[in-house]
XYZ file of C-alpha atoms in Angstrom:
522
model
C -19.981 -20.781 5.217
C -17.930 -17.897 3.903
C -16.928 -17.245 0.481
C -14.018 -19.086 -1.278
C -11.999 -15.522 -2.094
C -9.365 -15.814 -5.054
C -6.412 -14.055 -3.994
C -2.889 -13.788 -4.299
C -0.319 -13.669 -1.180
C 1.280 -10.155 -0.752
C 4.286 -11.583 1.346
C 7.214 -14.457 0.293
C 7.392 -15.756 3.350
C 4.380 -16.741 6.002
C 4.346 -14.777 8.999
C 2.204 -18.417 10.259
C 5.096 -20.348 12.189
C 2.391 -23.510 11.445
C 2.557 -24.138 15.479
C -0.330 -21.834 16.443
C 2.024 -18.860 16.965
C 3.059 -16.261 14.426
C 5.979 -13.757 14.243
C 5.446 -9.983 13.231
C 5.307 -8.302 10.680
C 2.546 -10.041 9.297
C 2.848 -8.401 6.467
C 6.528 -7.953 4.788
C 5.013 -5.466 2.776
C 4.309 -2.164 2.017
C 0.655 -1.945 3.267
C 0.370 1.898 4.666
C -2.091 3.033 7.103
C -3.822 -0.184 7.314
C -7.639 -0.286 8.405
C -9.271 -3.452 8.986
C -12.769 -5.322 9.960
C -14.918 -8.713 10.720
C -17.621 -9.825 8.836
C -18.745 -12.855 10.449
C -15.500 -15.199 10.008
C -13.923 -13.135 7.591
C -11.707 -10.501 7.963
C -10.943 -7.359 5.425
C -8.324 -5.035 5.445
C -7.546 -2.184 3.150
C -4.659 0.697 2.417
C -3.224 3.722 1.255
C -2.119 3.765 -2.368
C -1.652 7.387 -2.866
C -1.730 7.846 -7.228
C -1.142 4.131 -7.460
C -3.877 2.765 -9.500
C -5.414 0.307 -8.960
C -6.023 1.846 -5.841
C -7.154 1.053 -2.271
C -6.392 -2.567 -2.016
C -8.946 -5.146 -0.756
C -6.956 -7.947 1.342
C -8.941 -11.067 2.845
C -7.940 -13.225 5.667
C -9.077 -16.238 7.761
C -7.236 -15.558 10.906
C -5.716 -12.260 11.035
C -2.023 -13.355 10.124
C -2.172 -14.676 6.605
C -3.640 -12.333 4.156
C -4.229 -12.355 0.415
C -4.865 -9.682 -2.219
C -8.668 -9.959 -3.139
C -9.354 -6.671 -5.163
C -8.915 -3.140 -5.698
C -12.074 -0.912 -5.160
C -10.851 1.922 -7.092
C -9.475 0.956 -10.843
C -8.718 4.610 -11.524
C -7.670 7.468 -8.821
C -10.110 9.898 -8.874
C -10.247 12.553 -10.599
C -9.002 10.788 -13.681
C -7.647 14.069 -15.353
C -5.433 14.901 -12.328
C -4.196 11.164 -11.654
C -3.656 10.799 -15.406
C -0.512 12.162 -14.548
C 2.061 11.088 -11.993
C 0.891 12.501 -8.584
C 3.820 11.064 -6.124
C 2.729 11.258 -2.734
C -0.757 12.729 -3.247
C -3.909 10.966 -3.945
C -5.604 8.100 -1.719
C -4.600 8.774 2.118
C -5.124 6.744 5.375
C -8.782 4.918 3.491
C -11.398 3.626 6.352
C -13.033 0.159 5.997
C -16.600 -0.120 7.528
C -19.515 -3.210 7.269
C -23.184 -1.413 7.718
C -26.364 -2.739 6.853
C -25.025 -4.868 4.636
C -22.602 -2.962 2.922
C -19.177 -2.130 3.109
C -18.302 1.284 2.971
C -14.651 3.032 1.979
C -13.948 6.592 3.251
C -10.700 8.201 2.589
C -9.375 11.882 1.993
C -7.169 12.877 -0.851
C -5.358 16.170 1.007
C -6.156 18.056 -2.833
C -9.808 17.631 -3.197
C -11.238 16.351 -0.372
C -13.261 13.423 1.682
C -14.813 10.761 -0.677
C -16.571 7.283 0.043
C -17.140 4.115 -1.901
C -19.277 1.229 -1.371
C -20.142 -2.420 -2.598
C -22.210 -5.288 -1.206
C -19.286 -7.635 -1.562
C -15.663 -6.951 -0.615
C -14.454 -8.170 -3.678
C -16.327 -5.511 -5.473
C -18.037 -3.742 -7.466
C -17.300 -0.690 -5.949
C -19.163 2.610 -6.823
C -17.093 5.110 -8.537
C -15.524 7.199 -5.393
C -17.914 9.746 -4.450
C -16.756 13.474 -3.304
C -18.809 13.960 -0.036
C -17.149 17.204 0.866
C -14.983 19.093 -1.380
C -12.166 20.853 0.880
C -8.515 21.317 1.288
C -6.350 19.237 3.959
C -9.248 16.973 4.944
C -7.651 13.717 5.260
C -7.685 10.241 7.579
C -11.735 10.240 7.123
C -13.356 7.532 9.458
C -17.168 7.295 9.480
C -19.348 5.793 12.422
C -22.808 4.811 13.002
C -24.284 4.778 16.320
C -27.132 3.136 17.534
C -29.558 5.242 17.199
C -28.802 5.580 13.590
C -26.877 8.720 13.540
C -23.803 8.920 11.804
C -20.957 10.735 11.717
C -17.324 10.991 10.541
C -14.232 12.264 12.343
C -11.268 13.063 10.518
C -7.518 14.857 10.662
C -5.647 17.665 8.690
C -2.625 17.864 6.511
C -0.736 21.007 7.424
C 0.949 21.335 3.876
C -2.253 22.017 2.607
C -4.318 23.161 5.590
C -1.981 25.331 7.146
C -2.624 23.598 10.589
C -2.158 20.168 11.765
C -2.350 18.037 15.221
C -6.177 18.610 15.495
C -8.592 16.016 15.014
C -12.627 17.067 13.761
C -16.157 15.213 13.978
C -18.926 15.958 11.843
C -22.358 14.484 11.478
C -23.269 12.665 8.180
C -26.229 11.622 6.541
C -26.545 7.552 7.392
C -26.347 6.821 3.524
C -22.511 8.255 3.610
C -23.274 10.892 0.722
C -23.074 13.856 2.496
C -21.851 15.707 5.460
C -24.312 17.890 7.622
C -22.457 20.528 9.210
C -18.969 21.986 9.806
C -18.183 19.577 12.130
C -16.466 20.536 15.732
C -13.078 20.514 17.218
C -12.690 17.261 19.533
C -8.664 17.151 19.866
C -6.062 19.397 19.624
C -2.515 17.046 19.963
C -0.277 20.501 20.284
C 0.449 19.681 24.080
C 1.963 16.685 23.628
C 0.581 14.595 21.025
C 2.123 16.583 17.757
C 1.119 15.102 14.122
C -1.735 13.431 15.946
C -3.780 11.992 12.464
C -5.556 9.065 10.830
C -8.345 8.509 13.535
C -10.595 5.720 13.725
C -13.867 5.599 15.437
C -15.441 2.862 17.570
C -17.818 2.904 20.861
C -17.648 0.166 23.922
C -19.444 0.554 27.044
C -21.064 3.474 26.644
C -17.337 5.432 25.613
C -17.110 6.400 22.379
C -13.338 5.521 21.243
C -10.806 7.855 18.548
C -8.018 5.515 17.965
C -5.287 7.759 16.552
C -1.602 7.699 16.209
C 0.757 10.837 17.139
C 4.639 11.779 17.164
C 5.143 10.798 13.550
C 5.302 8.200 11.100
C 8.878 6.457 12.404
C 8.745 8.370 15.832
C 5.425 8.195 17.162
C 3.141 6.083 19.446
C -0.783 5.095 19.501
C -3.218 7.352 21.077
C -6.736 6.640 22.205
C -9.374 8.925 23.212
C -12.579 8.272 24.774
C -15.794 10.407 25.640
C -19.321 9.480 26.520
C -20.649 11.886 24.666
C -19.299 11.719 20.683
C -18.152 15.448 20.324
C -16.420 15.314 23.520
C -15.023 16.495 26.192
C -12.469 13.660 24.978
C -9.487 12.258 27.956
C -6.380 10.787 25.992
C -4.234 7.962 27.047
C -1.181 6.448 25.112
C -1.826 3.171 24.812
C 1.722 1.784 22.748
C 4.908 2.978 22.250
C 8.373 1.399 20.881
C 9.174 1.484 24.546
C 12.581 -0.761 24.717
C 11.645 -3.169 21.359
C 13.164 -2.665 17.772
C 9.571 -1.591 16.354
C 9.498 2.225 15.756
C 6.216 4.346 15.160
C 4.105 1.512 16.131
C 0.998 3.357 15.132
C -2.426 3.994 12.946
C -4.058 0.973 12.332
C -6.963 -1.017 13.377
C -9.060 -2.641 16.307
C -10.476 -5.851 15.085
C -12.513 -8.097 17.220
C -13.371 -11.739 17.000
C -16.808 -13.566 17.311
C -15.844 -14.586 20.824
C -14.705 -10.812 21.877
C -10.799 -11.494 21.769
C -9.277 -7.937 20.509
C -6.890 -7.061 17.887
C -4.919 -4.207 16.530
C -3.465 -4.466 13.770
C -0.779 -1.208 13.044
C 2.226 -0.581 10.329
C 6.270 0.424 10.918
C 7.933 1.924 8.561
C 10.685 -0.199 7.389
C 12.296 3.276 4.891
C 13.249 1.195 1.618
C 10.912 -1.910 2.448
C 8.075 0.709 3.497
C 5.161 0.038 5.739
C 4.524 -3.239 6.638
C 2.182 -4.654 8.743
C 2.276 -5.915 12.374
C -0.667 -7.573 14.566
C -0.659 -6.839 18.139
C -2.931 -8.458 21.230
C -5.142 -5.891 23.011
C -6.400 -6.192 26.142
C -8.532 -3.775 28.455
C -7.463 -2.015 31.704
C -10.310 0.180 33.343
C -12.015 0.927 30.270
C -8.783 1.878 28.206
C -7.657 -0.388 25.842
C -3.878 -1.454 26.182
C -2.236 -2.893 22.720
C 0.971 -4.932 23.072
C 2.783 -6.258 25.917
C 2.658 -4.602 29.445
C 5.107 -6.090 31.312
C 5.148 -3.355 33.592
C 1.741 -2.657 34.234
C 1.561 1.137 33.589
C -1.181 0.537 30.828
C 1.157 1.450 27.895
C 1.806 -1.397 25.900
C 4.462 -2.719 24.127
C 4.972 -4.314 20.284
C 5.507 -8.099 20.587
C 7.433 -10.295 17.964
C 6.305 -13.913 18.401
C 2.835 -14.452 20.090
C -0.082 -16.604 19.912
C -2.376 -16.779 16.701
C -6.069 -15.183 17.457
C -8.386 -17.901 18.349
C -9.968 -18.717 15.128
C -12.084 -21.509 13.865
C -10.079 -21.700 10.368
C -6.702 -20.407 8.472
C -5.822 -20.278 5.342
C -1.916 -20.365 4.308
C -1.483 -19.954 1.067
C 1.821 -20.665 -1.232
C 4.168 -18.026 -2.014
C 4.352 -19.179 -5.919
C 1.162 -16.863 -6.061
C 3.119 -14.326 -6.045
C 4.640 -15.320 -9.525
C 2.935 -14.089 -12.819
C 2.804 -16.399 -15.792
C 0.455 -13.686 -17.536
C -1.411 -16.348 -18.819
C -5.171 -14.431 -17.862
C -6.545 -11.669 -19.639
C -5.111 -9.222 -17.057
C -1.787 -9.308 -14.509
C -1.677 -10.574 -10.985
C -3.344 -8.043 -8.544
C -0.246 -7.158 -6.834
C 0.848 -5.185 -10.347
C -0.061 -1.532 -10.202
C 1.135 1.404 -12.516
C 2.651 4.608 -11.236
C -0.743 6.749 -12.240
C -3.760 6.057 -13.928
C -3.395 4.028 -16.830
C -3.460 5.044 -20.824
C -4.928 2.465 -22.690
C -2.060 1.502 -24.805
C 0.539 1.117 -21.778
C 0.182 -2.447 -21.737
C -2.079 -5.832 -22.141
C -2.323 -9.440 -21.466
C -2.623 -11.676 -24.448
C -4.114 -14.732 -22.739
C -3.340 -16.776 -26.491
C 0.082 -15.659 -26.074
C 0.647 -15.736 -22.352
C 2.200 -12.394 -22.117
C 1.891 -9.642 -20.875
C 2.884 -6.451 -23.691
C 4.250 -2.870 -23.111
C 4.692 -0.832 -25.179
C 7.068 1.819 -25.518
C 5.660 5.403 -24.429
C 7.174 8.918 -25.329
C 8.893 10.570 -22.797
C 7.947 13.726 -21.497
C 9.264 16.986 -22.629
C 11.722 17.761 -20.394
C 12.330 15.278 -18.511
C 15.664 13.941 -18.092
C 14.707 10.823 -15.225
C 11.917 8.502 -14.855
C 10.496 10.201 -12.080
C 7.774 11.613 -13.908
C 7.033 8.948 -16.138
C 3.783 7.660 -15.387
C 3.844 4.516 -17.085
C 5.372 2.052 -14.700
C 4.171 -0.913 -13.924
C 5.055 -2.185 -10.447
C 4.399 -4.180 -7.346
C 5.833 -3.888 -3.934
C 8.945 -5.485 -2.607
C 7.739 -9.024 -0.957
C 10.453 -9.616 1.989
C 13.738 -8.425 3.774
C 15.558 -10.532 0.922
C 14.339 -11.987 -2.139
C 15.150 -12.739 -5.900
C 13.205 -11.571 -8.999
C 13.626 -12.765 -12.532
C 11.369 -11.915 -15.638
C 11.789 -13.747 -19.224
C 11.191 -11.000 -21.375
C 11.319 -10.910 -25.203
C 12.356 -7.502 -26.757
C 10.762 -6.050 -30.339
C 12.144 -2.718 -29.500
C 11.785 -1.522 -33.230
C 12.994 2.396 -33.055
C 15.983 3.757 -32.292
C 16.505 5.502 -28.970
C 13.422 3.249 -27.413
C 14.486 0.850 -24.424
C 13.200 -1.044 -21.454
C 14.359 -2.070 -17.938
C 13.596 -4.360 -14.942
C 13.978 -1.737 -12.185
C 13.665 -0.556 -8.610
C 12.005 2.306 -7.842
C 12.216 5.104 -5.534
C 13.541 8.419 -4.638
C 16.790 6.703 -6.125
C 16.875 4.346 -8.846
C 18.449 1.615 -10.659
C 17.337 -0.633 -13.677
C 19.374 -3.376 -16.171
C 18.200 -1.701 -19.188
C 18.174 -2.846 -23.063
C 18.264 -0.213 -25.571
C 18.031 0.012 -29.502
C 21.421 1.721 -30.448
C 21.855 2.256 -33.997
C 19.768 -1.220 -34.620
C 21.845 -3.477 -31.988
C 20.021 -4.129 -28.730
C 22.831 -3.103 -25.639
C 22.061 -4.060 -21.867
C 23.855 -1.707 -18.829
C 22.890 -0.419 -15.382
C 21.382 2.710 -15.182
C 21.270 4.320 -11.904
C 19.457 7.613 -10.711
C 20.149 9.338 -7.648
C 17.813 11.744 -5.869
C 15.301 11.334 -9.020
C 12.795 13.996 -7.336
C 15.225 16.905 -7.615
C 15.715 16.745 -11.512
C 19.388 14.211 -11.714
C 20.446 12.567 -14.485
C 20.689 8.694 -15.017
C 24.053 7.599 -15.473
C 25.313 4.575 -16.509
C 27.371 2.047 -14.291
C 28.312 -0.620 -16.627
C 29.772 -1.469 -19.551
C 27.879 -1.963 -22.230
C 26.925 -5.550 -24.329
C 25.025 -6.425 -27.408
C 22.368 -9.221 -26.540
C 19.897 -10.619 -27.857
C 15.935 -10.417 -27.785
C 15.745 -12.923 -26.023
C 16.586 -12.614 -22.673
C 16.099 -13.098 -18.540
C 16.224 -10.127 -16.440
C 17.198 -10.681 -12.746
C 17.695 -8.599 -9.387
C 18.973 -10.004 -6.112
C 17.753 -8.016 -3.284
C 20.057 -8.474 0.274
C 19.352 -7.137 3.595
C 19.185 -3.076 4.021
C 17.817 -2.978 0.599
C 21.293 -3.928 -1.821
C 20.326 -4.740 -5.065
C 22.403 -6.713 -7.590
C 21.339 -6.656 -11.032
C 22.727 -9.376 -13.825
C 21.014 -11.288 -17.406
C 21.052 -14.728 -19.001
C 19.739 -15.196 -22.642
C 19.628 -18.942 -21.215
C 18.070 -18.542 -17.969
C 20.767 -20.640 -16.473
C 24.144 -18.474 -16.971
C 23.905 -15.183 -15.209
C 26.378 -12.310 -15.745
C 26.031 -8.986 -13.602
C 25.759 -5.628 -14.261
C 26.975 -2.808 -13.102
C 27.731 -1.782 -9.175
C 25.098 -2.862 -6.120
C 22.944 -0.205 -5.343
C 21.153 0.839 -2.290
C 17.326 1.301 -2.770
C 15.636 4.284 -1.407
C 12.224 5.141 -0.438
C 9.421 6.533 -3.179
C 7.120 9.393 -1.753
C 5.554 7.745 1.202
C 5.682 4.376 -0.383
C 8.787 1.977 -0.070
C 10.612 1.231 -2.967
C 9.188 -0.764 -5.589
C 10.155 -3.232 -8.334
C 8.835 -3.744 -12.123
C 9.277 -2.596 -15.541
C 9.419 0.424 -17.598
C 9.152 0.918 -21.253
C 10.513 4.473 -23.077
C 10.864 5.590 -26.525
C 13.320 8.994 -27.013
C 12.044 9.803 -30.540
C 8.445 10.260 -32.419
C 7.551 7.774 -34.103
C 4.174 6.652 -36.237
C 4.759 3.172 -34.233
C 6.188 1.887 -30.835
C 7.882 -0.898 -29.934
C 6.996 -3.512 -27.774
C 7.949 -6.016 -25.086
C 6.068 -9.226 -24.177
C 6.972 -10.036 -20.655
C 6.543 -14.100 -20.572
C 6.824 -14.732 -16.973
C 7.862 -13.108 -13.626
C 9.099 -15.232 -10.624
C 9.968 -14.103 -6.725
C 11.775 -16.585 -4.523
């Protein structure tokens, strides 16, 4: 019998049609670069979270299509001093999930420093601290493999903006405890004729082949690649194995093969969705002459196709769990899983009060200089949960300075927030929106502005293509809106995200504070 795993859903609505079929993506969610595994009749998956921290998600299912938040293996991005600060789009890239000898093992590069691996006897954790097994610059997509005869190596991709080359794919040989790397690894795939941006391999042997599962052509253009060799460091033969072909499902690419007990095969893969990010899909794979084929081939050439509705693996047991897990009465001595701040965390950002049943932030200085919230570090966030939804947080304001203010927000590239600020001693509410962020704009305001009280509920609406309609209550049952829709945009290589920000303009001797009471997605 398996663990009972305490989770939390990371999606509103069940991809599980409850009739033994299921409808892609499994995942409404912005799950990049997914890698996944079995252990016994438990499946694992985890992800990229760049200088999110926590980082590298640990995600539990029963039956490949409903999956809940378990864990994080790494509480702080390492190294702390460089992740202390906001690191958009660096940090934790394309992680690898392995079960060995009774361990599970993470291996990931971070394109600044290097490869590093973590490992815990439970998927839940503890995880070690992240290791550095090889310090060097543009190693990323790490994958490690152990063969039978107790070998082990690790293959792994570039990043041209720091390596000066990419589309070429390298295997090394490692020491079987994962701490170390033995050589300078060889060459095994050069994707230049063809097979551009070919990155994030994964390693696996059948039949005497030993398998690099990689995707190529880009993130929103590309397809999935497999190459195969009987001998590990090549000669390697490529095949694509799925492409868009004529569905709606762009890039399908990079994921995972996942097997059951009774050898029925799996891939699991992510499309990026721009605003709504990565989410997660779950294809069939079959095998054609020792080649896998992932998808649908209707047409026989061996080149599969993403489906959209399709038969559930054949599992023993599922486990659907409500969508109300998603909501956060902050009633523990820490948030739901599914919050994460924008870097590595300072101590006083914020806290649970489990006597209180809050959640506090308090308000942090701004940096000199800046004139957006694009390099404020202290955001506390969680990924959008659907196409559509609705989130409201009860939220009581002690916003004690002047100039110090805080907002329910979505975050990306552009941005937009109902904010409440301490003007002259009254507490105002607007819109505040924030185009193009990453080059340096200015906020504006979009409203008009009106005293409130402390007291209040925050709402946004969020409609197809990523519209977002901000509006209060100080009753929770009377909403009035604010300001103009706006259009969310994506973060750096994340989707846009939704959450909370507290600021202070002046120095003080003493912040102010928020207590966030509740927060509720439907």
């Amino acid at each position: 019998m398996s663990p009972d795993y305490k989770g939390v859903q990371v999606t509103l609505k069940s991809a599980d049609n409850g009739d033994g079929t299921y409808t892609n993506p499994i995942i409404q969610a912005d799950y990049s670069d997914p890698d996944a595994i079995r252990v016994g009749d438990d499946f694992f998956m985890t992800a990229s979270s760049f200088g999110c921290a926590p980082g590298l998600p640990v995600l539990h299912s029963r039956d490949l299509v409903n999956w809940q938040l378990i864990a994080y293996a790494s509480p702080k991005v390492m190294p702390k001093a460089h992740y202390n600060k906001i690191q958009h789009g660096n940090g934790i890239w394309a992680p690898s999930l392995r079960y060995h000898n009774g361990t599970f093992y993470i291996f990931y590069g971070d394109p600044d420093f290097g490869i590093f691996m973590l490992k815990s006897e439970k998927a839940e954790g503890p995880w070690s601290e992240p290791l550095l097994i090889k310090e060097a610059k543009g190693w990323i997509d790490s994958c490690p493999f152990w063969d039978e005869d107790g070998q082990a190596y690790l293959v792994h991709g570039y990043a041209g903006s720091r390596a000066g080359i990419k589309s070429i794919l390298a295997v090394n040989r490692m020491k079987p405890d994962g701490t170390a790397l033995l050589d300078d690894g060889i060459l095994v795939f050069d994707g230049h004729d063809g097979n551009g941006t070919v990155e994030g391999p994964k390693f696996y042997k059948k039949n005497g082949y030993y398998y690099i599962f990689a995707p190529a052509g880009g993130v929103s253009t590309g397809w999935q690649l497999v190459l195969r060799s009987k001998n590990i460091t090549g000669p390697y033969e490529s095949k694509i194995v799925m492409s868009q072909g004529k569905t709606e499902i762009n890039g399908p690419h990079q994921g995972a093969w996942v097997s059951l007990a009774d050898g029925e095969d799996w891939f699991l893969h992510f499309q990026d969705q721009e605003a709504y990010g990565r989410v997660v899909h779950l294809q069939p794979m079959n095998w054609k002459d020792n080649w896998p084929v992932i998808g649908d081939d209707a047409d026989g050439d061996g080149t599969g196709e993403p489906v959209i509705t399709y038969r559930k693996p054949d599992v023993k047991q599922t486990e659907m769990i409500s969508p109300e897990s998603m909501n956060d009465e902050f009633n523990g001595d820490a948030p739901s899983l599914l919050w994460q701040w924008h870097a590595n965390p300072g101590l006083d950002w914020g806290k649970s009060f489990p006597g209180k049943g809050v959640f506090r932030m308090y308000c942090q200085s701004s940096s000199e200089g800046s004139v957006n919230l694009w390099d404020v570090p202290s955001l506390f966030l969680q990924k959008w949960p659907a196409v559509s939804f609705e989130a409201v947080a009860k939220v009581k304001l002690s916003l004690l300075n002047e100039g110090e203010r805080f907002g329910l927000i979505v975050m990306g590239q552009d941005y937009a927030s109902v904010v409440v600020e301490n003007k002259n001693g009254e507490l105002v509410l607007n819109e505040i929106t924030c185009l193009n962020a990453r080059k340096g704009s200015e906020e504006n305001y979009t409203g008009d502005f009106q005293s409130v009280s402390s007291d209040l509920f925050l709402k946004v609406k969020v409609e197809v293509g990523g519209i977002c309609h901000f509006s209060y209550s100080e009753n929770g049952l009377d909403y009035k809106s604010v300001g103009l829709p706006f259009t969310a945009n994506t973060g750096r290589w994340i989707g846009s995200k939704i959450g909370f920000f507290a600021q202070r303009m002046n120095k003080v001797n003493d912040s102010g504070y928020v207590d966030i009471d509740r927060f509720t997605m439907n």
